[in-house]
PDB file of C-alpha atoms in Angstrom:
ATOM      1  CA  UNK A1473     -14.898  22.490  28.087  1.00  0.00           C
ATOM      2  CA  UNK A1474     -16.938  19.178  28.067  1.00  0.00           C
ATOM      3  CA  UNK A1475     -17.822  17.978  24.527  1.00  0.00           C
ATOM      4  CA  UNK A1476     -21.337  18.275  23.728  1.00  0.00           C
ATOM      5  CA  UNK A1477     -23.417  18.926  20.550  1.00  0.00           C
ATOM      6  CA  UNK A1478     -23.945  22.911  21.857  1.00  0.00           C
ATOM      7  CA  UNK A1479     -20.036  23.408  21.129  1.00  0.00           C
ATOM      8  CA  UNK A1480     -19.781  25.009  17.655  1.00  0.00           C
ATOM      9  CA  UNK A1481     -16.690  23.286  16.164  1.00  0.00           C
ATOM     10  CA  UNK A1482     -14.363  24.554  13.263  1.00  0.00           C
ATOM     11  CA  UNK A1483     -12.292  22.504  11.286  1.00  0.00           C
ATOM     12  CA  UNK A1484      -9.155  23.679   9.329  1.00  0.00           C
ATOM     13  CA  UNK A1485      -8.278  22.281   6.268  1.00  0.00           C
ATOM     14  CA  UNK A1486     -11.302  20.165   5.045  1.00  0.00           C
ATOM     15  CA  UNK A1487      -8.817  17.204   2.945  1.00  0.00           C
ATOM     16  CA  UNK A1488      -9.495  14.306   4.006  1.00  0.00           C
ATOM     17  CA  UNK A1489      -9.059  13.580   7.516  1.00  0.00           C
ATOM     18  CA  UNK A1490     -10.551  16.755   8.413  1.00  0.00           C
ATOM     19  CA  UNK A1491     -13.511  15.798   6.031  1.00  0.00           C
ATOM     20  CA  UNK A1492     -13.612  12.622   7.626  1.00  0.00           C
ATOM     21  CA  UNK A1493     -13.862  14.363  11.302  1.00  0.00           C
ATOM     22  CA  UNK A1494     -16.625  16.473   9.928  1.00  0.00           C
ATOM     23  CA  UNK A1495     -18.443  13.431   8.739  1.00  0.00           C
ATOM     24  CA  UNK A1496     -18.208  11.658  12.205  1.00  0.00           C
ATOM     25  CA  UNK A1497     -18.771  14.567  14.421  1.00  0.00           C
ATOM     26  CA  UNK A1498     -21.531  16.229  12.314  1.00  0.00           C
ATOM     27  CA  UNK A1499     -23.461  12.845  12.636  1.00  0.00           C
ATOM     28  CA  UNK A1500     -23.174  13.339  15.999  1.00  0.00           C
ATOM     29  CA  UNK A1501     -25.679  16.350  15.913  1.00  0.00           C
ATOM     30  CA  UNK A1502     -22.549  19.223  16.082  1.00  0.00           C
ATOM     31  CA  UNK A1503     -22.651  22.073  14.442  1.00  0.00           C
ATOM     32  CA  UNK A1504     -19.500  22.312  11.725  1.00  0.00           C
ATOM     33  CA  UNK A1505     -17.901  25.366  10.089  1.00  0.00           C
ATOM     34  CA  UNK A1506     -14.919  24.766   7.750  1.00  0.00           C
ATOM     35  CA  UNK A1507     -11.835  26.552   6.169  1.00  0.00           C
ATOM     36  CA  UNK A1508     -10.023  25.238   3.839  1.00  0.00           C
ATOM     37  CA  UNK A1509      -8.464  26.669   0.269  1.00  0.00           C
ATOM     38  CA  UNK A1510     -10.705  25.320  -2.117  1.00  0.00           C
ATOM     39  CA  UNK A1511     -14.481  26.806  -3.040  1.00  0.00           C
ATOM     40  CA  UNK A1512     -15.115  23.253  -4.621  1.00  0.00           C
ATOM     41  CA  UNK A1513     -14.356  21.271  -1.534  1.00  0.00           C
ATOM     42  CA  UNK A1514     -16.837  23.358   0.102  1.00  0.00           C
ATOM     43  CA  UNK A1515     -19.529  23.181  -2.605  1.00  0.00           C
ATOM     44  CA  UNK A1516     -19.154  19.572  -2.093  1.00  0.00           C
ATOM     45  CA  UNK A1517     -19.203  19.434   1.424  1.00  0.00           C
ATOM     46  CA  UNK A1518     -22.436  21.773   1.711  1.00  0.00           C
ATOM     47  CA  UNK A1519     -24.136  19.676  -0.723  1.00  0.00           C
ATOM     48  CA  UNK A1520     -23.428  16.700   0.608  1.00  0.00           C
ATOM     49  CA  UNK A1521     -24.029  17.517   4.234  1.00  0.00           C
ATOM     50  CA  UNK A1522     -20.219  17.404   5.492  1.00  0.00           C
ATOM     51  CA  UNK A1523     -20.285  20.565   7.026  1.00  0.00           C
ATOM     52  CA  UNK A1524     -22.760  23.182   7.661  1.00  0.00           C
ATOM     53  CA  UNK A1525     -20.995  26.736   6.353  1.00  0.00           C
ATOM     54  CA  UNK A1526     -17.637  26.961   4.835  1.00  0.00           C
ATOM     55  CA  UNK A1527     -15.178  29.431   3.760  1.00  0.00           C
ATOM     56  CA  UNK A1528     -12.383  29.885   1.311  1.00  0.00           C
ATOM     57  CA  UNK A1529     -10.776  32.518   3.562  1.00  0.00           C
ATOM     58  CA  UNK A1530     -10.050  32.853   7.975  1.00  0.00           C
ATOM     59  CA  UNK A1531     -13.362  34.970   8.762  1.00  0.00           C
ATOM     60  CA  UNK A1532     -13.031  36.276  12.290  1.00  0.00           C
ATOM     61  CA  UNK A1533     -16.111  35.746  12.877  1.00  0.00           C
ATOM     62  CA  UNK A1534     -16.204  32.132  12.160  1.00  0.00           C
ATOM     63  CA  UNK A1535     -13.089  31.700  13.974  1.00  0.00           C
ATOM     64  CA  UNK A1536     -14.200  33.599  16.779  1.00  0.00           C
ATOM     65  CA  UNK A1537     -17.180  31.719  17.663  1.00  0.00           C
ATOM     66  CA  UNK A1538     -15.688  28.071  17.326  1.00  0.00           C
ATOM     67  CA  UNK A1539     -15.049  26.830  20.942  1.00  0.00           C
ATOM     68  CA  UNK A1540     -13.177  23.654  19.672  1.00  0.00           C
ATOM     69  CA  UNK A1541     -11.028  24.430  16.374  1.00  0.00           C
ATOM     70  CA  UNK A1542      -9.644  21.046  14.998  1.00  0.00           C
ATOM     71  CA  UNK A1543      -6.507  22.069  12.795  1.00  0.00           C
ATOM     72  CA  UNK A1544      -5.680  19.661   9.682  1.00  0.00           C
ATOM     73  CA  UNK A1545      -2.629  21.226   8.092  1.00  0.00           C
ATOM     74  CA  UNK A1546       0.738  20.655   7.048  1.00  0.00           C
ATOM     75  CA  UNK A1547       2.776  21.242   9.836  1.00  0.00           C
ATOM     76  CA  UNK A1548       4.349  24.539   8.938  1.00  0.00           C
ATOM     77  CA  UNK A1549       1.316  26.006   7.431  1.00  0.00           C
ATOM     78  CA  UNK A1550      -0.230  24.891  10.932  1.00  0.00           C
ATOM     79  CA  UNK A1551       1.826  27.108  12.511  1.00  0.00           C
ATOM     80  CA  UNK A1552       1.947  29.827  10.020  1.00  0.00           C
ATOM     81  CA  UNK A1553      -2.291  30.220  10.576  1.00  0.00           C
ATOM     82  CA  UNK A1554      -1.973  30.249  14.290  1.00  0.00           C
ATOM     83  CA  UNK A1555       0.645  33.109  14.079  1.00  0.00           C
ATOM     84  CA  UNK A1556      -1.475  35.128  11.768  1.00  0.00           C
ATOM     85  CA  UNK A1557      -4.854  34.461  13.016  1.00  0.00           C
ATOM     86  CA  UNK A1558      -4.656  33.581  16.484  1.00  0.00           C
ATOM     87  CA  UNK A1559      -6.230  37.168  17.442  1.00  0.00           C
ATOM     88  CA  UNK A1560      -9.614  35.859  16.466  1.00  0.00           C
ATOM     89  CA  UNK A1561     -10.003  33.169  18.349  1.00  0.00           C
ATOM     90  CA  UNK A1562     -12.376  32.875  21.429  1.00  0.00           C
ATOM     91  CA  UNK A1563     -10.867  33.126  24.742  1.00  0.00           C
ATOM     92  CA  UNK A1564     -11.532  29.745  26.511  1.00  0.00           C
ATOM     93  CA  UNK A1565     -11.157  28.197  23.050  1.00  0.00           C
ATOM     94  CA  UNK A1566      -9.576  24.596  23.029  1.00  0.00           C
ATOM     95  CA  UNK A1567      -7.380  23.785  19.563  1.00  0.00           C
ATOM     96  CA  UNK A1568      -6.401  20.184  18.172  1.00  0.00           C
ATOM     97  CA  UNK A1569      -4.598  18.706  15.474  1.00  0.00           C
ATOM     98  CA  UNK A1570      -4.017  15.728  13.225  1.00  0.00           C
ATOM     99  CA  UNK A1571      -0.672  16.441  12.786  1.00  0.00           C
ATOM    100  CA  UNK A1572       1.887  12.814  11.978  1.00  0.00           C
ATOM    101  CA  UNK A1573       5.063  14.691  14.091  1.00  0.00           C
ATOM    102  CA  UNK A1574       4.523  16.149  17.391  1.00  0.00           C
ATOM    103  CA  UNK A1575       7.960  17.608  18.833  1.00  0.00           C
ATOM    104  CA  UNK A1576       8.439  19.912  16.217  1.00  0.00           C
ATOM    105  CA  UNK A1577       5.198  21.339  16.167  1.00  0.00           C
ATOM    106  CA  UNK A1578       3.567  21.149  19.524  1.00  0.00           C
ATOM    107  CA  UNK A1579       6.116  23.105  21.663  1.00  0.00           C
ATOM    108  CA  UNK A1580       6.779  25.973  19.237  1.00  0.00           C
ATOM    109  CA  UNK A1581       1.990  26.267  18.965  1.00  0.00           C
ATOM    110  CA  UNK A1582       1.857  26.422  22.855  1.00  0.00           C
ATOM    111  CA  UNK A1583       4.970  28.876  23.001  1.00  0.00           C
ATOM    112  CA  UNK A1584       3.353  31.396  20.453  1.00  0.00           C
ATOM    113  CA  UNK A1585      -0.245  30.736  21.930  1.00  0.00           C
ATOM    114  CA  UNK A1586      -2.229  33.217  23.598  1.00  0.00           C
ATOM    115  CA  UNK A1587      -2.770  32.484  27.085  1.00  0.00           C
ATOM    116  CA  UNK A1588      -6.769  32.419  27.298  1.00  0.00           C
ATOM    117  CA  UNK A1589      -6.561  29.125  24.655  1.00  0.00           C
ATOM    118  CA  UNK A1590      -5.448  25.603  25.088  1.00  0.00           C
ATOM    119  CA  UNK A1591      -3.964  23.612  22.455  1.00  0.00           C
ATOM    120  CA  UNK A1592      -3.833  19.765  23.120  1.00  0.00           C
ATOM    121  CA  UNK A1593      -2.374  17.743  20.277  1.00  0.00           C
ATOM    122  CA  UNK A1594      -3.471  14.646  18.901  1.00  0.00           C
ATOM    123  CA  UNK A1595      -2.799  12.043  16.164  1.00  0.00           C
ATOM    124  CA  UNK A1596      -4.952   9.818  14.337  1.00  0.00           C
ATOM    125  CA  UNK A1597      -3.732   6.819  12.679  1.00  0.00           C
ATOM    126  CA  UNK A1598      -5.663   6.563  10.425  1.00  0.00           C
ATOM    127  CA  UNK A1599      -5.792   7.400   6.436  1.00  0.00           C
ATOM    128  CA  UNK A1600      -6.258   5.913   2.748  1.00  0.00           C
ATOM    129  CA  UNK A1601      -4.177   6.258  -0.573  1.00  0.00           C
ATOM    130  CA  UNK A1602      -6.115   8.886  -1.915  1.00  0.00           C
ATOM    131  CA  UNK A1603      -7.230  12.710  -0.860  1.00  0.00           C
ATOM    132  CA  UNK A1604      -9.686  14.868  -0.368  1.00  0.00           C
ATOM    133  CA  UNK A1605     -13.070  15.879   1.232  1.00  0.00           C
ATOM    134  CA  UNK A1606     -14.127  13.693  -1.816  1.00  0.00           C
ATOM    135  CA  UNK A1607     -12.754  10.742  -0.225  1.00  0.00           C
ATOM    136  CA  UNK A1608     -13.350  11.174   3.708  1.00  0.00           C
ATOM    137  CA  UNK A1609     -15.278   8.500   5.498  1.00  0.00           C
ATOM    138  CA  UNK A1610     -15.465   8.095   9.675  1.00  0.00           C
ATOM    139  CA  UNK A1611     -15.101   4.306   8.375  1.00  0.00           C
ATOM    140  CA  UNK A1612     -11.591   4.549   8.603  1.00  0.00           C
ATOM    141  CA  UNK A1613     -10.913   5.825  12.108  1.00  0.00           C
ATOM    142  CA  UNK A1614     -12.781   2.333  13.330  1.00  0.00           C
ATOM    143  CA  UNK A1615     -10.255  -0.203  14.913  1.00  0.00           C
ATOM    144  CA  UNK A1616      -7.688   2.531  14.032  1.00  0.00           C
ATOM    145  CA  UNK A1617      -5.748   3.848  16.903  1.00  0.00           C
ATOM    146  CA  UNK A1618      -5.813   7.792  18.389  1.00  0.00           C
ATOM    147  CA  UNK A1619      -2.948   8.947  20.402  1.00  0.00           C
ATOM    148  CA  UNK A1620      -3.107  12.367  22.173  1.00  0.00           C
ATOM    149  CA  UNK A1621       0.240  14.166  22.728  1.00  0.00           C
ATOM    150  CA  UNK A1622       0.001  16.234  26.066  1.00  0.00           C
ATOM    151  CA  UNK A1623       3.267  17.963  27.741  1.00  0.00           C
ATOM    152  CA  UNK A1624       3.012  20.200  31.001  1.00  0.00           C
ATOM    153  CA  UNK A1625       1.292  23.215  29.668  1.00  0.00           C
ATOM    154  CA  UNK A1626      -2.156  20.803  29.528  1.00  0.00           C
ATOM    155  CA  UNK A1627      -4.867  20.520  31.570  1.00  0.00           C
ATOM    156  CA  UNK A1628      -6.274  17.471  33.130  1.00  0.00           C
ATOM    157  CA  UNK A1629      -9.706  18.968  31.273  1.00  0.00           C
ATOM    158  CA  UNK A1630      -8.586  19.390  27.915  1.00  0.00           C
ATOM    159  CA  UNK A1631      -6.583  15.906  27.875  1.00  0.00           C
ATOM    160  CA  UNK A1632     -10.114  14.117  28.928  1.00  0.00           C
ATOM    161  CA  UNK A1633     -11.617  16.235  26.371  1.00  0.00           C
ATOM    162  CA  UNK A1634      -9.597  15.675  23.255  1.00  0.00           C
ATOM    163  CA  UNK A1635      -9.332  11.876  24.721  1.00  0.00           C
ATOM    164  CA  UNK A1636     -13.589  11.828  24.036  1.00  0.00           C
ATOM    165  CA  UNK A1637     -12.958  13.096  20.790  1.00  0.00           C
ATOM    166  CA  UNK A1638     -11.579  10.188  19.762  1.00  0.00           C
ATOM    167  CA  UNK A1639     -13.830   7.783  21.766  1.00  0.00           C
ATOM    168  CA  UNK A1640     -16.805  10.178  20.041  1.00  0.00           C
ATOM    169  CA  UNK A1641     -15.318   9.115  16.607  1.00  0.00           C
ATOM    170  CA  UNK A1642     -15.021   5.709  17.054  1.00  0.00           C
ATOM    171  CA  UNK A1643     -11.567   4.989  17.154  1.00  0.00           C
ATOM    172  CA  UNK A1644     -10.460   1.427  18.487  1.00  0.00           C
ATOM    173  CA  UNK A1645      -8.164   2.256  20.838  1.00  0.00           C
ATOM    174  CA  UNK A1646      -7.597   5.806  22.487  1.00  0.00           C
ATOM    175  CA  UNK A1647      -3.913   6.809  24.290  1.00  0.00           C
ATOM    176  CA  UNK A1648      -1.586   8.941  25.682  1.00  0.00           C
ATOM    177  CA  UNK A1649       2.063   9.585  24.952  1.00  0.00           C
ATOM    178  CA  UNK A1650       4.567  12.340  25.071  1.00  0.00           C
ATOM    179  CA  UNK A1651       5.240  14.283  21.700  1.00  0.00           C
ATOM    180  CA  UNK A1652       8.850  12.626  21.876  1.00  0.00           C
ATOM    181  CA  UNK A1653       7.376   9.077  22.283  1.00  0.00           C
ATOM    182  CA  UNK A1654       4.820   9.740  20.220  1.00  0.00           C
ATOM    183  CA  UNK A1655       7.570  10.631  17.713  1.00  0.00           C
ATOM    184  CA  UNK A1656       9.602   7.887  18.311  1.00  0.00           C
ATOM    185  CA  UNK A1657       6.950   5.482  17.860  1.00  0.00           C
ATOM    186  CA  UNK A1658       5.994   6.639  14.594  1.00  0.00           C
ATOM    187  CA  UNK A1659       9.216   7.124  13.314  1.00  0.00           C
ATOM    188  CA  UNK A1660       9.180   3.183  13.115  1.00  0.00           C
ATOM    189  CA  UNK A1661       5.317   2.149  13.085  1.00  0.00           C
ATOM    190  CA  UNK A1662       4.778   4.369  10.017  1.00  0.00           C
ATOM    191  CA  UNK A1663       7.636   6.729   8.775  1.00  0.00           C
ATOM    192  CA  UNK A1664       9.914   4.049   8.570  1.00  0.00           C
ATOM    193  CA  UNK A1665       7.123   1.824   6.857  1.00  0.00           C
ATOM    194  CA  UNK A1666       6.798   4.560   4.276  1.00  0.00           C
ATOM    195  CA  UNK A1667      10.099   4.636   3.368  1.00  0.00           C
ATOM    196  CA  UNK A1668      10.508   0.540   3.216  1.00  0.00           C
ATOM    197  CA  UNK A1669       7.227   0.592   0.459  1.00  0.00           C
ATOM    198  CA  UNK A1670       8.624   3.574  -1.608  1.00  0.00           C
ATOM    199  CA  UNK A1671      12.089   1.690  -1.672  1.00  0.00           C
ATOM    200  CA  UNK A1672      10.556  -1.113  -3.295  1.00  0.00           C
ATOM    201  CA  UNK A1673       8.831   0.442  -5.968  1.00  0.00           C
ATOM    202  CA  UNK A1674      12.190   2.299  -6.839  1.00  0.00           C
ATOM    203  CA  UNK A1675      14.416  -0.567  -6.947  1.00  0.00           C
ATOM    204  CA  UNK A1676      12.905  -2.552  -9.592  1.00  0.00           C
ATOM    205  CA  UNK A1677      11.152  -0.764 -13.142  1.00  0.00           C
ATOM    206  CA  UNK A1678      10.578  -3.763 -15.268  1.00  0.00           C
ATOM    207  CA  UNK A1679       7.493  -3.361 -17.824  1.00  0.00           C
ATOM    208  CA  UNK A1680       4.434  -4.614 -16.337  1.00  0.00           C
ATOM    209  CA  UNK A1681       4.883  -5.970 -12.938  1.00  0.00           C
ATOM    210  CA  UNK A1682       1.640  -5.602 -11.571  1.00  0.00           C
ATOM    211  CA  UNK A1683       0.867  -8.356 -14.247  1.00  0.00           C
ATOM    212  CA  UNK A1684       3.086 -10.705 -12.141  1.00  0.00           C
ATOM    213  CA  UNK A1685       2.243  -9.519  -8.358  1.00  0.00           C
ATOM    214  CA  UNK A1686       0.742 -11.394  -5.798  1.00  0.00           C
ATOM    215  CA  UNK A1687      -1.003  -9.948  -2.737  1.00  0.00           C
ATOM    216  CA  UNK A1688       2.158 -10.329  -0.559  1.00  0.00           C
ATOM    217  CA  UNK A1689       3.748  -6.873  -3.173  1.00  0.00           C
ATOM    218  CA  UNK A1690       0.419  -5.463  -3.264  1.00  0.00           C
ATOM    219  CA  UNK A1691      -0.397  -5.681   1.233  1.00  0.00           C
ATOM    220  CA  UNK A1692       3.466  -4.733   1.412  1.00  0.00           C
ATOM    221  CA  UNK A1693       3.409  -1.561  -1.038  1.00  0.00           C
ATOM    222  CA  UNK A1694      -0.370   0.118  -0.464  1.00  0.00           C
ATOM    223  CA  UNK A1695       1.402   2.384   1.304  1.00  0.00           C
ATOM    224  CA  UNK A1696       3.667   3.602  -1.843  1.00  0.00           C
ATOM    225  CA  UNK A1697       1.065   5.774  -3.302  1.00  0.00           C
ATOM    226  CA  UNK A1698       2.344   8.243  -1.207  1.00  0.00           C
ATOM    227  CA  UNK A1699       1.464  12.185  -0.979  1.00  0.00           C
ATOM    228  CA  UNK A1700       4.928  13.312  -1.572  1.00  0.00           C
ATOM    229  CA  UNK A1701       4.500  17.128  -0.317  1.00  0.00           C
ATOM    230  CA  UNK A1702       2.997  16.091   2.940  1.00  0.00           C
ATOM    231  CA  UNK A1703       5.499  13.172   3.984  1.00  0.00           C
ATOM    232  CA  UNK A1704       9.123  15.054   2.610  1.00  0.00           C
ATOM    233  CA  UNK A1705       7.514  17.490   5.405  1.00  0.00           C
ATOM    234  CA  UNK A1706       6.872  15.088   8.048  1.00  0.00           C
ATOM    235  CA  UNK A1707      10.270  13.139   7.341  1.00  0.00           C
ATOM    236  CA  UNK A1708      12.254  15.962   7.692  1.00  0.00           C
ATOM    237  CA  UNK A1709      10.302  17.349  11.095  1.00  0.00           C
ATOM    238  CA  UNK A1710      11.295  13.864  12.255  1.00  0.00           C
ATOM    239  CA  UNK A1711      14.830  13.149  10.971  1.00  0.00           C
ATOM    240  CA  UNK A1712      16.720  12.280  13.565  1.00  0.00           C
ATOM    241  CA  UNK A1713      14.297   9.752  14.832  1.00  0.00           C
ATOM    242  CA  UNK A1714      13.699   8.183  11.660  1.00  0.00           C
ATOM    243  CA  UNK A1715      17.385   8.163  10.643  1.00  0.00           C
ATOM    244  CA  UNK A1716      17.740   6.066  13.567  1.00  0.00           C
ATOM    245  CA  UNK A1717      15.171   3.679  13.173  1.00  0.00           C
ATOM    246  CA  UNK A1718      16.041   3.641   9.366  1.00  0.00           C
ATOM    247  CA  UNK A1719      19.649   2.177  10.750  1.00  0.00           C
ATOM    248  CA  UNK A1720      18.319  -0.458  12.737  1.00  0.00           C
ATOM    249  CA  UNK A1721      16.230  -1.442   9.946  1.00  0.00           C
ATOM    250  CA  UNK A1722      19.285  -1.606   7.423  1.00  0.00           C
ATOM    251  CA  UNK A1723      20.896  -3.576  10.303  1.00  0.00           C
ATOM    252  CA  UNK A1724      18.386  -6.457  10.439  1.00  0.00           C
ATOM    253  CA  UNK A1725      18.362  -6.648   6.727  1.00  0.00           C
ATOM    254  CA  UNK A1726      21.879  -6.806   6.757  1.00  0.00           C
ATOM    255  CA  UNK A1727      22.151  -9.452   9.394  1.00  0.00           C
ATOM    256  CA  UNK A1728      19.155 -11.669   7.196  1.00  0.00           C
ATOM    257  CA  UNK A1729      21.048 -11.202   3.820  1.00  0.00           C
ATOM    258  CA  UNK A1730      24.025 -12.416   6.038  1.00  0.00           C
ATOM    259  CA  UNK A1731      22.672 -15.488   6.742  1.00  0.00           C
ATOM    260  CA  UNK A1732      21.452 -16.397   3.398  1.00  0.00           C
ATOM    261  CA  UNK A1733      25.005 -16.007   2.245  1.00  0.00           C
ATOM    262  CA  UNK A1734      26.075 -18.293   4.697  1.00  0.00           C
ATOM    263  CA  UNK A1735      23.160 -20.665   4.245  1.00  0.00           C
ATOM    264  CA  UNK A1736      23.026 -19.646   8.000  1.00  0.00           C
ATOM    265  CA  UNK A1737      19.468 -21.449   7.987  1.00  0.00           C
ATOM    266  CA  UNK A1738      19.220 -21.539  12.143  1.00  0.00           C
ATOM    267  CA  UNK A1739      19.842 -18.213  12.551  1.00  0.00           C
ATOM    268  CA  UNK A1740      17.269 -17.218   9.561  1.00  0.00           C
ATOM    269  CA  UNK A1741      14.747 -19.758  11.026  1.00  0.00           C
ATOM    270  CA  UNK A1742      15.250 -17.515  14.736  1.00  0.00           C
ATOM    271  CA  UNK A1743      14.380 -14.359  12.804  1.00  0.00           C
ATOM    272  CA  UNK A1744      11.341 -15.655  11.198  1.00  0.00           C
ATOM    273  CA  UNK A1745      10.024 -16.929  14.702  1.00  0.00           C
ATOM    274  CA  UNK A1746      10.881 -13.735  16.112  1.00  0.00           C
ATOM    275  CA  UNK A1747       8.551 -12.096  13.261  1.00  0.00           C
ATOM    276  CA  UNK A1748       6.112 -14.483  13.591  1.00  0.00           C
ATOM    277  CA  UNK A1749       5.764 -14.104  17.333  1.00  0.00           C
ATOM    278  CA  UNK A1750       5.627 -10.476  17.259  1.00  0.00           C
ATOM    279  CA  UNK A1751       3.306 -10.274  14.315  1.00  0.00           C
ATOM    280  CA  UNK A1752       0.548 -12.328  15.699  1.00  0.00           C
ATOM    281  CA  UNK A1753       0.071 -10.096  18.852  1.00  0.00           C
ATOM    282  CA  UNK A1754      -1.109  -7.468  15.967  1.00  0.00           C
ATOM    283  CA  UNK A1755      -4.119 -10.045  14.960  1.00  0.00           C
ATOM    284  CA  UNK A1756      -7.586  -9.484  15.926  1.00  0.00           C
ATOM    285  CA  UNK A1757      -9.118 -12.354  18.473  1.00  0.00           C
TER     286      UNK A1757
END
């Protein structure tokens, strides 16, 4: 396909990570159409240069001229508007996603998917506490990582071109993993960070506390303000993985609680360099 500012591009679901796509890409000098449920998120988008027509409703004739349709849904709504609309799209047309689980979406998209369109699925990590087209901004895919999820029904050609994407929007660092490592890695990197931050703010409801906090509560629990329709959904798409991971985590906490009640100090100490160690690599030079 070969990204270039010719291709018209539609985005799906204008919240916002796809607002912050449009933002990027329509600096860029492409051409965006949206769809997304709400006539205010387009009135704000239009007048504040997001996106350059948008709809409340699929129009086949928006969705029939976009040659790159960039798909920010909840997973099962994803794949609820590809069933129902995927007679409009263009033939040659090349489909990606934003999705935060891969194995239980991207196999059951290319199984239903016409075969004159590609989809090649990708993830960015990248987001804020709050939602909206109100609240995109490109800022936050810098230094943030994109990985793209091909399997075997890919082309070389749409891999390389959904891998410029995120070069395009300035993401730090651009990879490639299967949709089950892909899945595996997130269940720990940020599922399983998720459910460690909303964990803590459950376990303790004494008056006031963010009177008494220090920035170690407040780095450790940004992530608590948490959209609780979208991650139930992606928890539960990924619940064997993240049950696992989830284990190992109540494992090491065991085996640290352990050595407090011991006064195991060593064998605390060996933990802490572990951390330490392992943390650093994560530090920018």
């Amino acid at each position: 396909m070969m990204l270039d500012t010719s291709k018209n591009i539609l985005i799906v679901g204008l919240g916002l990570i796809g607002g912050s796509y449009a933002k990027a890409l329509r600096k860029l000098g492409f051409k965006i159409s949206a769809i997304t449920l709400k006539q205010e998120d387009i009135d704000y988008a239009i007048e504040n240069g997001i996106i350059d027509e948008g709809y409340t409703e699929p129009v086949p004739e928006v969705i029939g001229k976009a040659e790159l349709i960039i798909f920010a849904l909840y997973p099962k709504t994803f794949k609820n508007w590809i069933d129902k609309y995927q007679q409009f799209f263009k033939p040659g047309a090349l489909l990606t996603d934003v999705t935060g689980v891969k194995s239980s979406v991207v196999y059951d998209i290319q199984n239903m998917l016409r075969p004159d369109v590609e989809f090649i699925a990708a993830h960015p990590m990248a987001g804020k506490e709050v939602y909206g087209v109100q609240n995109s901004d490109p800022k936050i895919f810098h230094g943030a990582n994109y990985i793209v999820t091909p399997t075997e029904k890919n082309s070389k050609e749409a891999v390389e071109d959904c891998l410029e994407l995120g070069r395009l929007m300035g993401f730090n660092h651009v990879s490639v993993l299967t949709p089950e490592k892909h899945d595996e890695m997130i269940g720990f990197v940020s599922q399983l960070t998720h459910c460690i931050a909303v964990s803590l703010m459950n376990c303790y409801d004494g008056e006031k506390l963010q009177d008494y906090t220090g920035d170690s509560f407040r780095d450790l629990t940004r992530i608590a303000r948490i959209n609780d329709e979208m991650w139930s959904e992606l928890f539960l798409l990924n619940k064997e993985t993240l049950l696992e991971q989830m284990d190992k985590f109540l494992a090491e906490f065991s085996k640290l609680r352990q050595t407090l009640e011991e006064g195991d100090r060593d064998t605390m100490r060996e933990m802490m360099r572990i951390s330490t160690a392992r943390r650093a690599l994560f530090d920018k030079k």
